[in-house]
PDB file of C-alpha atoms in Angstrom:
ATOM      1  CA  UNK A   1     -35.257  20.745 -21.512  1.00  0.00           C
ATOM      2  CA  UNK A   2     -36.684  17.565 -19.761  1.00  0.00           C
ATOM      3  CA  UNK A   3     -38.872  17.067 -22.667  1.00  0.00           C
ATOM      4  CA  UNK A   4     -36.655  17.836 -25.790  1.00  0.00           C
ATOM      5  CA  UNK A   5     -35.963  14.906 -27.901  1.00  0.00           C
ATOM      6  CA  UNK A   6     -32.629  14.783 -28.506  1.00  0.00           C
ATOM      7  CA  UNK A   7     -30.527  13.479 -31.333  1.00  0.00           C
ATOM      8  CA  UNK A   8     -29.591   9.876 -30.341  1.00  0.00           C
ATOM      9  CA  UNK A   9     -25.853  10.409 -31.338  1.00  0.00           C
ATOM     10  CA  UNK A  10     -25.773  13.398 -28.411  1.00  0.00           C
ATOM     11  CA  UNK A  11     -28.284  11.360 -25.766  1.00  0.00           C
ATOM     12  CA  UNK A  12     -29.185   7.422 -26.890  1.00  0.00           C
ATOM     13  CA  UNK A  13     -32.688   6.491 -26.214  1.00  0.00           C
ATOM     14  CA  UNK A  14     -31.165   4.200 -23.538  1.00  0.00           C
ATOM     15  CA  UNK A  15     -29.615   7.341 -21.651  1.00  0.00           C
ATOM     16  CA  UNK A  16     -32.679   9.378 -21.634  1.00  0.00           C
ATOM     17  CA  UNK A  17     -32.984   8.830 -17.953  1.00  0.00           C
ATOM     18  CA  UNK A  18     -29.669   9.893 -16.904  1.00  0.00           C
ATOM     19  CA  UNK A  19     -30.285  13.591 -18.401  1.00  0.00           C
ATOM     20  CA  UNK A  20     -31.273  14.528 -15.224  1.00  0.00           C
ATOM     21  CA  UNK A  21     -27.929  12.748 -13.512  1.00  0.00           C
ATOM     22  CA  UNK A  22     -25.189  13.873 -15.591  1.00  0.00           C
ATOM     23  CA  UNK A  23     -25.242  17.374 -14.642  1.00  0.00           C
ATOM     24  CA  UNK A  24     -22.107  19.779 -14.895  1.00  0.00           C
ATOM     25  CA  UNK A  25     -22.302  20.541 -11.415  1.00  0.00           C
ATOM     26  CA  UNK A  26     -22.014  16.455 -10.564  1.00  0.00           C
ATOM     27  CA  UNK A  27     -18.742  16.411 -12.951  1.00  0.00           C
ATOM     28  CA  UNK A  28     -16.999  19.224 -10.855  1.00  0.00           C
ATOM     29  CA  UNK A  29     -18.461  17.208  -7.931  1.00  0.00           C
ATOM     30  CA  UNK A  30     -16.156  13.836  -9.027  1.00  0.00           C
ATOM     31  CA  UNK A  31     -13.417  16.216 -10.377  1.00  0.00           C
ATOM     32  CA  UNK A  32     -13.051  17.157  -6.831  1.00  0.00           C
ATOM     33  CA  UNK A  33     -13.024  13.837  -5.017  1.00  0.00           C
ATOM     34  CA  UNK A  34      -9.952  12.536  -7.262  1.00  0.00           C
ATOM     35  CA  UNK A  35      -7.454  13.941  -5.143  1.00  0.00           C
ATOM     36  CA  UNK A  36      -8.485  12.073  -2.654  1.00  0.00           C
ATOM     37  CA  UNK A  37      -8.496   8.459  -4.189  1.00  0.00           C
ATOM     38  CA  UNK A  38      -5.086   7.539  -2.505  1.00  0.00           C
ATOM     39  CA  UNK A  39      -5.316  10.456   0.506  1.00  0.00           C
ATOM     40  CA  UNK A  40      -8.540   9.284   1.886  1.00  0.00           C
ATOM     41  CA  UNK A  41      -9.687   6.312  -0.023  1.00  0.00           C
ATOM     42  CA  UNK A  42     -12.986   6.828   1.434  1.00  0.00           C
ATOM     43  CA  UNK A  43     -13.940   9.567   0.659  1.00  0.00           C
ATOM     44  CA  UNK A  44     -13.524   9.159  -3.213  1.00  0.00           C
ATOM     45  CA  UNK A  45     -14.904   5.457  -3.109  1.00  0.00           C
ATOM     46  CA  UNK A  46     -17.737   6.385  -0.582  1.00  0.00           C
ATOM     47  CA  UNK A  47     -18.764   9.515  -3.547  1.00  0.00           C
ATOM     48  CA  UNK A  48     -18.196   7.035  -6.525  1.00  0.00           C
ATOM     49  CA  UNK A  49     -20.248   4.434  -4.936  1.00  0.00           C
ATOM     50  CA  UNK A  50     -23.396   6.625  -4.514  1.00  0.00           C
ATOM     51  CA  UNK A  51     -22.461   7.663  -8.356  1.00  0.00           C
ATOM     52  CA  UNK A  52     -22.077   4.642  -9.376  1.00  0.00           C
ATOM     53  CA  UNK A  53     -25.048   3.801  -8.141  1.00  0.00           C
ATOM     54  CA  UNK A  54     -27.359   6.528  -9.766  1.00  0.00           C
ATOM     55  CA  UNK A  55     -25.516   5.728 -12.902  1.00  0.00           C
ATOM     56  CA  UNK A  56     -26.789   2.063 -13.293  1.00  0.00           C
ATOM     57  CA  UNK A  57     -29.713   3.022 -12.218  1.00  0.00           C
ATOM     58  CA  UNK A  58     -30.408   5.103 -14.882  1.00  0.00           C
ATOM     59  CA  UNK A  59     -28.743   2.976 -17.363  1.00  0.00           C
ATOM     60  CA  UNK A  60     -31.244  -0.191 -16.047  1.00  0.00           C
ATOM     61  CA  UNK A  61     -34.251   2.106 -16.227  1.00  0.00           C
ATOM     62  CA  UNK A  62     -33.464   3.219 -20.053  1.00  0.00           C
ATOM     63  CA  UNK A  63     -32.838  -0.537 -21.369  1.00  0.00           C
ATOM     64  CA  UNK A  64     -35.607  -1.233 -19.439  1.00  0.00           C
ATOM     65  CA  UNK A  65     -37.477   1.882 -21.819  1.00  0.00           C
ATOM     66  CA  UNK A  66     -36.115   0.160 -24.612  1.00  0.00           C
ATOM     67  CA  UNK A  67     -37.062  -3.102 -24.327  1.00  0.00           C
ATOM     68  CA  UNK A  68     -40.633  -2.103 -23.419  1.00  0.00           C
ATOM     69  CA  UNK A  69     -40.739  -3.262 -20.025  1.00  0.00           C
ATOM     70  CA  UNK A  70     -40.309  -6.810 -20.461  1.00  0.00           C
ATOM     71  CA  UNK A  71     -38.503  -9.011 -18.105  1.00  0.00           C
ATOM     72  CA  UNK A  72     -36.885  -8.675 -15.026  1.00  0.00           C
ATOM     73  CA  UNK A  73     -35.115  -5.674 -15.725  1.00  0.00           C
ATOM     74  CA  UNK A  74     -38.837  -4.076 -16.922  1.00  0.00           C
ATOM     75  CA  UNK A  75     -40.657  -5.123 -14.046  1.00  0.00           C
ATOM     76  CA  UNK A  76     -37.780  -3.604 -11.873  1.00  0.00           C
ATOM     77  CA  UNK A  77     -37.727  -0.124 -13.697  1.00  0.00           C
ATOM     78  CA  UNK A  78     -41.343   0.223 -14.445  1.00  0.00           C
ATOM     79  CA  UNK A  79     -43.057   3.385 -14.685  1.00  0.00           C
ATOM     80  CA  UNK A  80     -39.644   5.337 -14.290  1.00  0.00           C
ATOM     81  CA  UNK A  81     -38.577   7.645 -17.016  1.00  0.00           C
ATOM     82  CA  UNK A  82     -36.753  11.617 -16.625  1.00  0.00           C
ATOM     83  CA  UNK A  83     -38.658  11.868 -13.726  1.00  0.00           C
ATOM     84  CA  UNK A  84     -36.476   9.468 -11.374  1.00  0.00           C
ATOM     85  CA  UNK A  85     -34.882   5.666 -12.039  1.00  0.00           C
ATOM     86  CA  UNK A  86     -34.666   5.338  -8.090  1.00  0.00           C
ATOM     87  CA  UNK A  87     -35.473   1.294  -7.602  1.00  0.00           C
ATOM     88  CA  UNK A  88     -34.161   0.176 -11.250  1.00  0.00           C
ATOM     89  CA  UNK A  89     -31.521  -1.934  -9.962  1.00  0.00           C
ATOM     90  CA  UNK A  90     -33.850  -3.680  -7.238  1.00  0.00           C
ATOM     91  CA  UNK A  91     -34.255  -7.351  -7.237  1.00  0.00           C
ATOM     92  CA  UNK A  92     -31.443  -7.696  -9.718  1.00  0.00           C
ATOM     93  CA  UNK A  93     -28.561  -9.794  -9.283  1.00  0.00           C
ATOM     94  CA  UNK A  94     -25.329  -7.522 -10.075  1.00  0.00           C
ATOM     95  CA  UNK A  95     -21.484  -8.614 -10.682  1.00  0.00           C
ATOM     96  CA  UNK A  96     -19.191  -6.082  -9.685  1.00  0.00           C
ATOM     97  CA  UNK A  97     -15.570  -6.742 -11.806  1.00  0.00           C
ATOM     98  CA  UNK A  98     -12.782  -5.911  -9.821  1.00  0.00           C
ATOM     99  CA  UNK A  99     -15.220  -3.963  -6.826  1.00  0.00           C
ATOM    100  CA  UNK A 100     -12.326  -3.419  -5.082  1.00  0.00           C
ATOM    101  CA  UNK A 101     -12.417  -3.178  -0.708  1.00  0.00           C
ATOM    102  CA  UNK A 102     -16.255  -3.323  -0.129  1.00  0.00           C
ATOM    103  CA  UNK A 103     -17.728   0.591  -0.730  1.00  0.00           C
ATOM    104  CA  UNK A 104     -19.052  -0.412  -3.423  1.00  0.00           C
ATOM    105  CA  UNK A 105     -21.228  -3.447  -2.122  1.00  0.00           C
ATOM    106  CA  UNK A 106     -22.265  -1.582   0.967  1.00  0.00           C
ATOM    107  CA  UNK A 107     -23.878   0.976  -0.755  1.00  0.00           C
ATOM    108  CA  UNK A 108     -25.406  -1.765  -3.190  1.00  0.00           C
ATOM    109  CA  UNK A 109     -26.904  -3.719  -0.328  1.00  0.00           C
ATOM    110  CA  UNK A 110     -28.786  -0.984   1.065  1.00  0.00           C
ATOM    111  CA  UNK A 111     -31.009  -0.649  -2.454  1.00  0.00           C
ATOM    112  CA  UNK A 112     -31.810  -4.518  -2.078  1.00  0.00           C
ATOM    113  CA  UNK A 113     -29.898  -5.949  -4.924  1.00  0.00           C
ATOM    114  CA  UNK A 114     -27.754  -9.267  -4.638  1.00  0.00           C
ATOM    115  CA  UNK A 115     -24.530  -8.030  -5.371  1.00  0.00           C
ATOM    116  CA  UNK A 116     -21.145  -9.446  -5.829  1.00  0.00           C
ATOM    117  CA  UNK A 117     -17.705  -9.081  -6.445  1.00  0.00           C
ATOM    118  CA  UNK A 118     -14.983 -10.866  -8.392  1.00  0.00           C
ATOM    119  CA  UNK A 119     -11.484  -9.408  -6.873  1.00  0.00           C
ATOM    120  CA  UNK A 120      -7.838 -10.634  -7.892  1.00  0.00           C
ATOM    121  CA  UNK A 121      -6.404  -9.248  -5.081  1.00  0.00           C
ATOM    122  CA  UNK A 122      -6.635  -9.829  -1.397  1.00  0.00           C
ATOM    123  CA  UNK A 123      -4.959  -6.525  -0.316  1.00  0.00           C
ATOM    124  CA  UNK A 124      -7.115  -4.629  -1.999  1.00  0.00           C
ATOM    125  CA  UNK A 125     -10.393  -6.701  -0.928  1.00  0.00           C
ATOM    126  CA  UNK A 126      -9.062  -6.300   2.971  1.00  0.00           C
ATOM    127  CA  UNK A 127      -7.936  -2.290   2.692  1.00  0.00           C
ATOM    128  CA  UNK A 128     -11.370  -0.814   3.591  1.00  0.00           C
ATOM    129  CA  UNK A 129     -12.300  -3.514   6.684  1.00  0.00           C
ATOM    130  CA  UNK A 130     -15.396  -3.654   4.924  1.00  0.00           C
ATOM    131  CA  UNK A 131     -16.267  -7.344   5.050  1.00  0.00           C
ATOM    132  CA  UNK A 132     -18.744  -8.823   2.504  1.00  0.00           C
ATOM    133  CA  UNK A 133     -20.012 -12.390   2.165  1.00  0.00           C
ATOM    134  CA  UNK A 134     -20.342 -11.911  -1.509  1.00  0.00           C
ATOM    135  CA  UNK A 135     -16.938 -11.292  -2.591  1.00  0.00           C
ATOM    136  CA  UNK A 136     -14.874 -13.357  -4.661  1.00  0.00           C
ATOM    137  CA  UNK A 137     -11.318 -13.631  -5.423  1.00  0.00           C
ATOM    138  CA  UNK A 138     -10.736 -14.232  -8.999  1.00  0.00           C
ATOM    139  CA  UNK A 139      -9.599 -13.051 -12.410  1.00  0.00           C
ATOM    140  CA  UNK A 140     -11.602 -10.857 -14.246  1.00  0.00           C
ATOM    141  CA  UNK A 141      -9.936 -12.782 -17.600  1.00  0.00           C
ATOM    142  CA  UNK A 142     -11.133 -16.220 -15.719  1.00  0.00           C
ATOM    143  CA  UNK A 143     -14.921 -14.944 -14.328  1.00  0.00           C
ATOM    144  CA  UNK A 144     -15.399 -18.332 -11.725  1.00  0.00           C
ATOM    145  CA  UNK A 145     -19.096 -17.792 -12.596  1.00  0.00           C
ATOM    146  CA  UNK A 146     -21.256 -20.108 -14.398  1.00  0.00           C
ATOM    147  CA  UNK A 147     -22.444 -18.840 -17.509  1.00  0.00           C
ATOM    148  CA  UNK A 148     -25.669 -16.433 -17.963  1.00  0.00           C
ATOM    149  CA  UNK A 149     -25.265 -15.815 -14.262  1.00  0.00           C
ATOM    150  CA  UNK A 150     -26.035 -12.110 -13.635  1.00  0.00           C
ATOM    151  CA  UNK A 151     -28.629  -9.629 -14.411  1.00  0.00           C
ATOM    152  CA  UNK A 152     -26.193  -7.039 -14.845  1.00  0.00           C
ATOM    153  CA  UNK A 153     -22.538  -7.370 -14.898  1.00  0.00           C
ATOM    154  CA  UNK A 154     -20.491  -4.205 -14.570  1.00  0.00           C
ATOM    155  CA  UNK A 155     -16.687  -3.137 -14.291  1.00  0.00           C
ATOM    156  CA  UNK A 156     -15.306   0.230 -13.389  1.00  0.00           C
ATOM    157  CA  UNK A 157     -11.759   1.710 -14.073  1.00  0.00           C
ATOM    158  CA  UNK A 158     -10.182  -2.234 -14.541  1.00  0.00           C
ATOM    159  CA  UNK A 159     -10.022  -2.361 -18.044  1.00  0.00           C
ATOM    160  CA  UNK A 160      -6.654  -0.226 -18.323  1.00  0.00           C
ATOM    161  CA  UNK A 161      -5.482  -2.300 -15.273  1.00  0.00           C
ATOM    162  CA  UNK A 162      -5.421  -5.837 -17.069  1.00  0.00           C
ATOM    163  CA  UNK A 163      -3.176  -7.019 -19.883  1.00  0.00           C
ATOM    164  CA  UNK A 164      -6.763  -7.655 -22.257  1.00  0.00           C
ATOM    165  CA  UNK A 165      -9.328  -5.758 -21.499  1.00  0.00           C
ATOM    166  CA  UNK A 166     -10.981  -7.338 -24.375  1.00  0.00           C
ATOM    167  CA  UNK A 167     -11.132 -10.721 -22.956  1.00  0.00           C
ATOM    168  CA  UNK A 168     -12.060  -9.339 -19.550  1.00  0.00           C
ATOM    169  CA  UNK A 169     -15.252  -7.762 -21.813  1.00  0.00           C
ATOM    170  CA  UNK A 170     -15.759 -11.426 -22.966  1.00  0.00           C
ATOM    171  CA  UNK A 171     -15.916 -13.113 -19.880  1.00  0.00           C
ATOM    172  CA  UNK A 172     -18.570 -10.620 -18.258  1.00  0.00           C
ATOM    173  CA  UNK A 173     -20.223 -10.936 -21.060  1.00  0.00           C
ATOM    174  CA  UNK A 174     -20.364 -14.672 -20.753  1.00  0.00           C
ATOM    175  CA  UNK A 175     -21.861 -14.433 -17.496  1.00  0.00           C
ATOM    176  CA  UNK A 176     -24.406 -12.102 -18.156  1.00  0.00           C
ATOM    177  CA  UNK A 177     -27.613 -13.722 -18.715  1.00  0.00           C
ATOM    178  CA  UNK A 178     -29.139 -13.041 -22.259  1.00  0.00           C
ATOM    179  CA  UNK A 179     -31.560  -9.836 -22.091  1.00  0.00           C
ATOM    180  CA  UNK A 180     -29.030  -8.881 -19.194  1.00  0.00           C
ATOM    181  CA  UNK A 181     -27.017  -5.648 -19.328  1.00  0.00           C
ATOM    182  CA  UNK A 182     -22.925  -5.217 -19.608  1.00  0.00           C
ATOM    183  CA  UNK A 183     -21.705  -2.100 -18.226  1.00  0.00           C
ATOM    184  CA  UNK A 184     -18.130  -1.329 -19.493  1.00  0.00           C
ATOM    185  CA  UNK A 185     -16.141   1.608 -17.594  1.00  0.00           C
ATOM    186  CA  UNK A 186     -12.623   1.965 -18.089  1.00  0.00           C
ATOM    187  CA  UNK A 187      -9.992   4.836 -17.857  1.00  0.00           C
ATOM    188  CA  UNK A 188      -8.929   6.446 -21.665  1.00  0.00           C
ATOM    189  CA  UNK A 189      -5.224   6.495 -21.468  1.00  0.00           C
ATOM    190  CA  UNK A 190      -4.423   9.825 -23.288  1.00  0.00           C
ATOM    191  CA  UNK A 191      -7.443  11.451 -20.950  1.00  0.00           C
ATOM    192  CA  UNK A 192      -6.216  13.729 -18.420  1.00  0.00           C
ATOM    193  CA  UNK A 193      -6.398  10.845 -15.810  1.00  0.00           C
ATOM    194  CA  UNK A 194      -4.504   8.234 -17.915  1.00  0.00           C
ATOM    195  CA  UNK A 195      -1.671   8.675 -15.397  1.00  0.00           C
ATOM    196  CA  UNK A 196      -3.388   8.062 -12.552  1.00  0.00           C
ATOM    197  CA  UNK A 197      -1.014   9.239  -9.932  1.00  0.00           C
ATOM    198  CA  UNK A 198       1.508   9.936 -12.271  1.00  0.00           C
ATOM    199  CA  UNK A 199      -0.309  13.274 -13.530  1.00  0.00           C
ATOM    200  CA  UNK A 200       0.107  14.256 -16.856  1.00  0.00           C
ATOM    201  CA  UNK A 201       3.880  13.144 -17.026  1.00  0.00           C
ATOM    202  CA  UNK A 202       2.068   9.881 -19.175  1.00  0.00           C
ATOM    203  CA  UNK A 203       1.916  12.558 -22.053  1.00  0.00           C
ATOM    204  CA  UNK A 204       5.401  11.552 -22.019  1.00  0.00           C
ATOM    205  CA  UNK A 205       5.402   7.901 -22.476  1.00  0.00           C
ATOM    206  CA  UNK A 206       4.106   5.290 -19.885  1.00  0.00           C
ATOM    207  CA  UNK A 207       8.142   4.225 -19.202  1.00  0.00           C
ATOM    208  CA  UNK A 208       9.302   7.711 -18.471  1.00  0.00           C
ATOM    209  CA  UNK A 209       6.288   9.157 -16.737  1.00  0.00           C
ATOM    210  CA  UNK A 210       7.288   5.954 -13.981  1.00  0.00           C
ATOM    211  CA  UNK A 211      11.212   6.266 -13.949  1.00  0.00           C
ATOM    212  CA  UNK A 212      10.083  10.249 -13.362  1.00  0.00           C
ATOM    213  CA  UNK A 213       7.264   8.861 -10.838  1.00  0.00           C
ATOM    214  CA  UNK A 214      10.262   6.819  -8.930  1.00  0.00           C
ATOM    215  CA  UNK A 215      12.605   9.636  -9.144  1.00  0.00           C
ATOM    216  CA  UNK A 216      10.206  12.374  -7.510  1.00  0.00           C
ATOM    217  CA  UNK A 217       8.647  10.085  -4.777  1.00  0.00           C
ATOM    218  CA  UNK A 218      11.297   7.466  -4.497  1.00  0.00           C
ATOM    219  CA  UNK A 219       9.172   4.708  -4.734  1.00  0.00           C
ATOM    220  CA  UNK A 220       6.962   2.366  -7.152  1.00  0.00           C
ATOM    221  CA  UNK A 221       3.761   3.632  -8.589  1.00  0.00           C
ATOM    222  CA  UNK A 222       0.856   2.166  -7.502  1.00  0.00           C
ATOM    223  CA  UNK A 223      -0.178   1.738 -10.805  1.00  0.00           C
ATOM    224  CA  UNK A 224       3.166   0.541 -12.736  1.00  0.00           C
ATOM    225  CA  UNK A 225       2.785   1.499 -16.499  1.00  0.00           C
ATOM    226  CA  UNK A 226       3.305  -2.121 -18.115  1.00  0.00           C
ATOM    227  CA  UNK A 227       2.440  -4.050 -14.821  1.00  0.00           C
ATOM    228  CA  UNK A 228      -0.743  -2.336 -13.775  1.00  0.00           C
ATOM    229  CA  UNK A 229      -1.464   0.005 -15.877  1.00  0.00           C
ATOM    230  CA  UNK A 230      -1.858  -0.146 -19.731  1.00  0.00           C
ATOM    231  CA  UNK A 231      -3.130   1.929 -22.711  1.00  0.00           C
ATOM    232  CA  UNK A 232      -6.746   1.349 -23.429  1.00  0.00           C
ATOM    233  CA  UNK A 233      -8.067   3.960 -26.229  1.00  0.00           C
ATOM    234  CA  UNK A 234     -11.578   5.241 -26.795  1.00  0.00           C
ATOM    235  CA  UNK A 235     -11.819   4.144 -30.344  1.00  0.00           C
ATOM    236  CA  UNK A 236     -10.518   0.719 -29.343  1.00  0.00           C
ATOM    237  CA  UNK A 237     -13.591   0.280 -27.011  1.00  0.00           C
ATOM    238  CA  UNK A 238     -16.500   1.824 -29.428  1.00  0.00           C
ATOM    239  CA  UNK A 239     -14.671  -0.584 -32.089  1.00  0.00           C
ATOM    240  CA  UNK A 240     -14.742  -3.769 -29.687  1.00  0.00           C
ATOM    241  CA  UNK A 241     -18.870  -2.636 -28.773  1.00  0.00           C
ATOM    242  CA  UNK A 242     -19.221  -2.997 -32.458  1.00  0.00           C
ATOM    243  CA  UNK A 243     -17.684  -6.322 -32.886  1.00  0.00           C
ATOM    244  CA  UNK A 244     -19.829  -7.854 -30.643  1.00  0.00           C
ATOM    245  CA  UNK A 245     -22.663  -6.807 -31.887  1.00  0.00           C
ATOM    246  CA  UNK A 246     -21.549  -8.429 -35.381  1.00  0.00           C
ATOM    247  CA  UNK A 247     -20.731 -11.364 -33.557  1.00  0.00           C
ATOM    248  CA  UNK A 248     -25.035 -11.424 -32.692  1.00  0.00           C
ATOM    249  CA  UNK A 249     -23.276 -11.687 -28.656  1.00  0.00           C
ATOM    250  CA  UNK A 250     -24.619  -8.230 -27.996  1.00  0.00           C
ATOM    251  CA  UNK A 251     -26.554  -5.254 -28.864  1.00  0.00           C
ATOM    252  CA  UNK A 252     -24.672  -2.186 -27.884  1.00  0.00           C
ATOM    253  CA  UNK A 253     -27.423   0.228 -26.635  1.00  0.00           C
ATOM    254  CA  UNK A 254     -24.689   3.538 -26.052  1.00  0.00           C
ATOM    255  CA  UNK A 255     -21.499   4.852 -25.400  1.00  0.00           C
ATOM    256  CA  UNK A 256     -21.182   7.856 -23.304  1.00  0.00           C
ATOM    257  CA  UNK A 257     -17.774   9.802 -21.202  1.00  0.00           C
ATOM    258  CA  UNK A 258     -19.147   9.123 -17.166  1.00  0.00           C
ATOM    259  CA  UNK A 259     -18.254  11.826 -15.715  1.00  0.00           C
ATOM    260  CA  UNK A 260     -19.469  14.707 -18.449  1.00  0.00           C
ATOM    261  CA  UNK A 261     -22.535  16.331 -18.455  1.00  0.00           C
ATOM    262  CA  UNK A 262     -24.949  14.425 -20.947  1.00  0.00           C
ATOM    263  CA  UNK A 263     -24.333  17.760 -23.294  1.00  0.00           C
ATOM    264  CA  UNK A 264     -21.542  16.664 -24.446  1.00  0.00           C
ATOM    265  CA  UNK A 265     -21.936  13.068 -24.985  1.00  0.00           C
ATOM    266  CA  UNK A 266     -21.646  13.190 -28.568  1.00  0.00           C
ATOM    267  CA  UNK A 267     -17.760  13.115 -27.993  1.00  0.00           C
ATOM    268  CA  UNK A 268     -17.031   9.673 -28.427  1.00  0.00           C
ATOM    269  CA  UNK A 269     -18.049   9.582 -31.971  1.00  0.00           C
ATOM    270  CA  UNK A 270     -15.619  12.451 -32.602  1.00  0.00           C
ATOM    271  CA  UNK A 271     -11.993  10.141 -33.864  1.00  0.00           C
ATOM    272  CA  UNK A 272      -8.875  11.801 -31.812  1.00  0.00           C
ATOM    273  CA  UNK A 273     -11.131  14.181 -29.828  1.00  0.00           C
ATOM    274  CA  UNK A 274     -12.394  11.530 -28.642  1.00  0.00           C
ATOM    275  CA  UNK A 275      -9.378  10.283 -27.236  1.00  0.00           C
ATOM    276  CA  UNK A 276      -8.259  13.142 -25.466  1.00  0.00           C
ATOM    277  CA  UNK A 277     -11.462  14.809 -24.196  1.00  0.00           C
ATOM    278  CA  UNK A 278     -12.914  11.721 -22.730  1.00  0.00           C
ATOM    279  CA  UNK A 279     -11.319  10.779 -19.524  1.00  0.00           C
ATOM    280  CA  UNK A 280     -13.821   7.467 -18.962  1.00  0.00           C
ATOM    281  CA  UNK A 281     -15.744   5.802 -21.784  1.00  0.00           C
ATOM    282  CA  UNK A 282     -18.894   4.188 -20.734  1.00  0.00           C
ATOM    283  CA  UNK A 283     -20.001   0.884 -22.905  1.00  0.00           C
ATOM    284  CA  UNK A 284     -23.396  -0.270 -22.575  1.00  0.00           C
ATOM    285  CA  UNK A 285     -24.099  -3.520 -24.026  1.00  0.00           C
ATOM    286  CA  UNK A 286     -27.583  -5.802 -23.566  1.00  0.00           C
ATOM    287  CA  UNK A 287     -26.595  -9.338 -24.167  1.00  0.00           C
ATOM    288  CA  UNK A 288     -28.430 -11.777 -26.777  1.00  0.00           C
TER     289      UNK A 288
END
């Protein structure tokens, strides 16, 4: 099916490399590392990094498509299409919001792209022993980056973490440099991993899926509904995508659910399915 055209409401233009990628068998792949994300933090970051990894390189390689090989990003993913997007991200310089205790930069560094970090908290940046030169501490609200700093700016699962998500989206895209990409990856709350390590209890209501949390495990949630954890909606993403782009800030080139296979993409144009069946939106934005 490599050489189908697709309708650009099921795979964007800008996707077109990931086909290949978002396989069902790589979706049952992450499904299975989640139980591991507080068991054996390194085995789920180690997996998501790699992901992570094959993700923006496909995303880089299809804006890269788009815009007709022009620029840095161009030059970078030249000549790669379904066929592979390996070396898209090379050269670039990347911003990872909230990147967390150093998997993610490790694997970065080893595909020769300046990468950095911007981490609140210093707990978090120390719980791996992964040390990195390139890490920041700092508010994702309050980027300390100059502006039009980054090639690529990119968050995963922080958005439901913050108290404005929105104004986290700002900032990263005030650093981005115009032409750059914005890569937007956040956690739907009424997916079946809005909980986080509450389960499905948040079905419930945030406040009593934590007093039931406390009750059962007697102790604090990692992620405190209120605190550290807050509802973020699918629509309220696609709808924020869209107001940038009538701002003239950005062009939004897709929206996609990460970890489903690129079959059912079409999803997140689907109002209340939407918010249930998509456990991770994915908001691609090239900045003007």
């Amino acid at each position: 099916m490599t050489g189908l055209k697709l309708p650009s409401f099921i795979v964007p233009r800008a996707l077109a490399p990931l086909r290949r990628f978002a396989t069902l068998r790589r979706s049952f792949g992450l499904l299975g590392d989640f139980k591991y994300e507080q068991t054996d933090p390194g085995i789920f970051y180690g997996h998501l990094a790699e992901d992570t990894i094959g993700l923006l390189e496909g995303i880089a390689a299809g804006a890269a498509g788009l815009a007709g090989g022009a620029g840095k990003q161009g030059a970078s993913a030249s000549g790669v299409g379904d066929e592979g997007t390996a070396g898209a991200l090379k050269g670039m310089r990347i911003l990872d919001v909230g990147g967390g205790p150093g998997y993610f930069g490790r694997a970065f560094a080893e595909r020769g792209v300046e990468y950095y970090t911007c981490e609140p908290d210093v707990g978090e940046m120390a719980a791996a022993g992964i040390k990195l030169e390139s890490s920041v501490r700092g508010s994702g609200l309050d980027l300390p980056f100059r502006d039009d700093a980054f090639d690529l700016t990119y968050s995963s699962n922080v958005a439901e973490h913050v108290p404005d998500p929105w104004r986290m989206g700002r900032e990263m895209l005030r650093v981005t440099a115009p032409g750059g990409l914005m890569v937007y990856s956040y956690t739907i709350w009424y997916g079946p991993f809005g909980g986080h390590e509450m389960g499905l209890t948040h079905y419930l209501g945030g406040d009593r899926a934590r007093r039931m949390y406390e009750k059962k495990h007697g102790k604090r949630p990692k992620n405190y509904f209120g605190e550290s954890l807050f509802k973020v909606g699918c629509a309220e993403g696609m709808r924020w995508g869209a107001a940038m782009e009538r701002a003239g800030e950005a062009e939004v080139l897709a929206a996609f659910p990460r970890y489903h296979p690129w079959w059912v993409w079409w999803m997140v144009h689907v109002p209340v399915l939407r918010e249930f069946a998509v456990s991770n939106l994915v908001l691609v934005l090239r900045k003007k």
